[in-house]
C-alpha cells in the first residue's frame, strides 16, 4: 500500500477510531464492540440520537470502512463471524495513525 492510500484511509474518522481500538487488543474482537468504541469516541453529533448515530456508524463500518481496511491489509474483517482483528500491517500504520489522530483532533 502506498503512503497516499494509507493517508486516504486515515482521513476517515471511522477508520482512525477502528485502527486505534485494534492496536490495543490481541486477537479478534466482536464487531459490536468496535461499533460501540467508535460511537463513544466520536461522540454523537447534534441532531441525532445515540441509537441513530450507532446505526449510521454500524452501516458505514460494515459497508465501507472495514472492507476497505481489510482490502488494504490493515485489518482482518470476517463478516460471517462479525469479528475484526489486527494484522501485522496494523502495527506498521501506528506512527501514521498517531500523526493523523493528532492532526484531526487539533481541527
Coordinates of C-alpha atoms in Angstrom, one line a residue:
X1 CA 0.0 0.0 0.0
X2 CA 1.3 3.4 -0.9
X3 CA 1.6 6.2 1.7
X4 CA -1.1 8.1 -0.2
X5 CA -3.5 5.2 0.1
X6 CA -2.7 4.9 3.9
X7 CA -3.3 8.6 4.4
X8 CA -6.5 8.5 2.4
X9 CA -7.8 5.7 4.7
X10 CA -6.7 7.6 7.8
X11 CA -8.5 10.7 6.7
X12 CA -11.8 8.9 7.6
X13 CA -12.6 9.2 11.3
X14 CA -14.2 5.7 11.4
X15 CA -11.1 4.2 10.1
X16 CA -8.9 6.0 12.6
X17 CA -11.1 5.1 15.5
X18 CA -11.3 1.4 14.4
X19 CA -7.5 1.2 14.0
X20 CA -6.9 3.0 17.3
X21 CA -9.0 0.4 19.0
X22 CA -7.4 -2.5 17.3
X23 CA -3.9 -1.6 18.1
X24 CA -4.8 -2.0 21.8
X25 CA -6.2 -5.6 21.6
X26 CA -4.9 -9.0 20.9
X27 CA -6.9 -11.3 18.6
X28 CA -10.4 -10.9 17.3
X29 CA -12.9 -8.5 18.7
X30 CA -16.6 -8.7 18.2
X31 CA -17.8 -6.2 15.6
X32 CA -20.4 -4.8 18.1
X33 CA -17.6 -3.8 20.5
X34 CA -15.9 -1.9 17.7
X35 CA -19.1 -0.1 16.8
X36 CA -19.6 1.0 20.5
X37 CA -16.0 2.2 20.7
X38 CA -16.4 4.3 17.5
X39 CA -19.7 5.8 18.8
X40 CA -18.2 6.6 22.2
X41 CA -15.0 8.1 20.8
X42 CA -16.6 10.1 18.0
X43 CA -19.4 11.4 20.1
X44 CA -23.0 11.7 18.9
X45 CA -23.5 14.7 16.5
X46 CA -26.0 17.3 17.3
X47 CA -29.5 16.5 16.0
X48 CA -29.0 12.7 16.1
X49 CA -30.0 10.3 18.8
X50 CA -27.3 7.9 20.0
X51 CA -29.3 5.0 18.6
X52 CA -29.5 6.7 15.1
X53 CA -25.8 7.5 15.2
X54 CA -24.9 3.9 16.3
X55 CA -26.9 2.7 13.3
X56 CA -25.1 5.0 10.9
X57 CA -21.7 4.0 12.3
X58 CA -22.6 0.3 12.0
X59 CA -23.7 0.7 8.4
X60 CA -20.6 2.7 7.4
X61 CA -18.3 0.2 9.1
X62 CA -19.9 -2.9 7.5
X63 CA -20.3 -1.5 4.0
X64 CA -17.3 0.8 3.7
X65 CA -14.7 1.2 6.4
X66 CA -14.0 -2.4 7.3
X67 CA -14.0 -3.7 3.8
X68 CA -11.5 -1.0 2.7
X69 CA -9.3 -1.6 5.7
X70 CA -9.4 -5.3 5.0
X71 CA -8.6 -4.9 1.3
X72 CA -5.6 -2.7 2.4
X73 CA -4.4 -5.5 4.8
X74 CA -4.7 -3.2 7.8
X75 CA -7.4 -5.4 9.5
X76 CA -8.8 -8.9 9.1
X77 CA -12.6 -8.5 8.9
X78 CA -14.7 -11.6 9.0
X79 CA -18.3 -10.6 8.2
X80 CA -19.6 -14.1 8.8
X81 CA -18.3 -14.2 12.3
X82 CA -18.8 -10.5 12.8
X83 CA -15.2 -10.1 14.1
X84 CA -12.3 -7.8 13.4
X85 CA -8.7 -8.5 14.2
X86 CA -5.5 -6.5 13.8
X87 CA -2.8 -7.7 11.3
X88 CA 0.9 -7.2 11.2
X89 CA 0.2 -4.1 9.0
X90 CA -1.9 -2.6 11.7
X91 CA 1.2 -2.1 13.8
X92 CA 3.1 -0.7 10.9
X93 CA 0.4 2.0 10.5
X94 CA 0.6 3.2 14.1
X95 CA 3.1 6.1 13.6
X96 CA 0.9 7.4 10.8
X97 CA -2.3 6.8 12.8
X98 CA -0.9 8.8 15.7
X99 CA 0.0 11.6 13.3
X100 CA -3.5 11.6 11.8
X101 CA -5.2 11.4 15.2
X102 CA -3.1 14.5 16.4
X103 CA -3.8 16.4 13.2
X104 CA -7.5 15.8 13.1
X105 CA -8.0 16.3 16.9
X106 CA -6.4 19.7 16.5
X107 CA -9.0 20.9 13.9

